[in-house]
Amino acid sequence: MNLNYTSSQKNGYLRTRPFSVLWGFEAMNYTKLKGMVDLLPKESLLWKKLSHKIEDFFEKAGFLYIETPYLEKTELFARSTGKETEVVQKQMYSFLDKNEESITLRPEATASVVRAYVENKIYGQKSVEKYYYFGPMFRYEKPQKGRQRQFFQYGVEIIGTADAKADAEVISLVWHLYKKLNIQFNLKLNSIGCSQCKTVYREKLSGFLKNKMLSLCEDCQRRATKNPLRVFDCKNETCQKNIAGAPLVLDYICEACRGDFKKVQAYLKNENIDFEVDPKVVRGLDYYTKTAFEFISGALGAKDALCGGGRYDNLVESLGGPSTPAVGFSGGMERLILAVQSSGLPAGENESLASVFFVTLGDEAEKQGLKIANELRNKSVRCLIGYDQKSIKAQMRLANKEEAQFVCILGENELKLGKVSVKNMKTGDQEEVALQKLAEYFL
Ligand code: HAM
């Protein structure tokens, strides 16, 4: 393979020995790890645009950016996400570091955000903290459409209030965001109750599962005794059939939880937000209490959750902080891209900036072309230039490939007159524009 040779080959000095031999290693094909994805320019424009929109949306709602390390102590996730969850049991990238400490690439961000909140004693500073994050998460899952081993999550957490208004604020934030992005979705809502309701329900569910034990998979048999709610995460069809008639959590929540659930629904109804109450939405992580929700999209096939979230009133305390209620959500960026693409928005769609390609003819124009392009860029015009002094025809072909909306033609004549010929690539119209007015012309 060509890659094995030094760049001096291109310059005419062919080295007789490949790099691999010179450096003493075997030539091999380098491929990415399974379940990891390269984000290439074909999609990265849309990706960037979406991430900016999301961050802007969160900031307008008063959330502040938080960034936590990608690596954390394994124990953090075992304690928060739950030892019996699929995530902790099967999906974590955990390993011993050089100090023989077990560390894990974060499978989700909520545990890390709460760890940071407790470790930095933020609880003493303000009554309510509102954070947002955006970054990679890692889960060793079987890759498929919308499911990767490294994926990006956008999300928010409100820490410090038990007010049902905060639950509604998080849910409506997502609802408005998705509406703004013009994507199709359904909202499923549930309450899984406080820790007391969960204890009552867990016993009821455990009793039901005992009678089904022999028809459940090995994992579910263990879950049935240790953490019965997790049987709802099982992907095994036989298990799913056997738990179809299981008792439902909404029939076991206490009056206070029922009251809070009603308040959340009232806030949503007040904003005309459509939702379906689905008592099977129990979420795959252990820290949830009360409100649980998922936004589902038909565009995603089997992996249909655009995002999920809910309340987690005991997590701060269980990680060493004072008793502090909280609520939040996270969504998968790759799934959002799939949903946006299926809604018909073209990838890389560019709303506000014209894309200009500079075609230059002659040495002086080459020199001035770069200067003028930089002046345009400083005024926020997206501007591309060609290289290697190609013919006008070749430069026009390049402009086409770059999907430029306008081409600026700059030759000796134009330079003398202080003008540029601007061609609209869509209509074919061409006109002369004074150099001083060029930026205004595109904005
Ligand atoms: P989660 O439901 O585990 O919740 O993940 C949230 C979202 O991340 C999913 O709905 C999905 O869009 C995306 N996601 C999860 N796994 C993958 C994967 N393997 N490939 C691609 N996308 C994936 C949480 O992570 C909680 N921390 C949410 C939360 C925040 N709850 C309260 N605050």
JSON list of N, CA, C and O in Angstrom, two decimals, residues 47 142 262 324 344:
[
{"chain": "A", "resi": 47, "resn": "TRP", "atom": "N", "xyz": [-24.12, 18.21, 11.97]},
{"chain": "A", "resi": 47, "resn": "TRP", "atom": "CA", "xyz": [-23.78, 17.93, 13.37]},
{"chain": "A", "resi": 47, "resn": "TRP", "atom": "C", "xyz": [-23.47, 19.22, 14.12]},
{"chain": "A", "resi": 47, "resn": "TRP", "atom": "O", "xyz": [-24.00, 19.51, 15.19]},
{"chain": "A", "resi": 142, "resn": "LYS", "atom": "N", "xyz": [-24.10, -4.13, 21.23]},
{"chain": "A", "resi": 142, "resn": "LYS", "atom": "CA", "xyz": [-24.04, -4.66, 19.87]},
{"chain": "A", "resi": 142, "resn": "LYS", "atom": "C", "xyz": [-24.41, -3.52, 18.90]},
{"chain": "A", "resi": 142, "resn": "LYS", "atom": "O", "xyz": [-25.55, -3.03, 18.95]},
{"chain": "A", "resi": 262, "resn": "LYS", "atom": "N", "xyz": [-49.54, 14.24, 38.77]},
{"chain": "A", "resi": 262, "resn": "LYS", "atom": "CA", "xyz": [-50.67, 15.03, 38.21]},
{"chain": "A", "resi": 262, "resn": "LYS", "atom": "C", "xyz": [-50.21, 16.45, 37.88]},
{"chain": "A", "resi": 262, "resn": "LYS", "atom": "O", "xyz": [-50.58, 17.02, 36.86]},
{"chain": "A", "resi": 324, "resn": "THR", "atom": "N", "xyz": [-30.82, 15.94, 48.24]},
{"chain": "A", "resi": 324, "resn": "THR", "atom": "CA", "xyz": [-31.05, 17.00, 47.23]},
{"chain": "A", "resi": 324, "resn": "THR", "atom": "C", "xyz": [-31.80, 16.42, 46.04]},
{"chain": "A", "resi": 324, "resn": "THR", "atom": "O", "xyz": [-31.26, 15.57, 45.32]},
{"chain": "A", "resi": 344, "resn": "GLY", "atom": "N", "xyz": [-36.22, 15.31, 6.30]},
{"chain": "A", "resi": 344, "resn": "GLY", "atom": "CA", "xyz": [-36.06, 15.94, 4.99]},
{"chain": "A", "resi": 344, "resn": "GLY", "atom": "C", "xyz": [-35.14, 17.14, 4.97]},
{"chain": "A", "resi": 344, "resn": "GLY", "atom": "O", "xyz": [-34.89, 17.71, 3.93]}
]
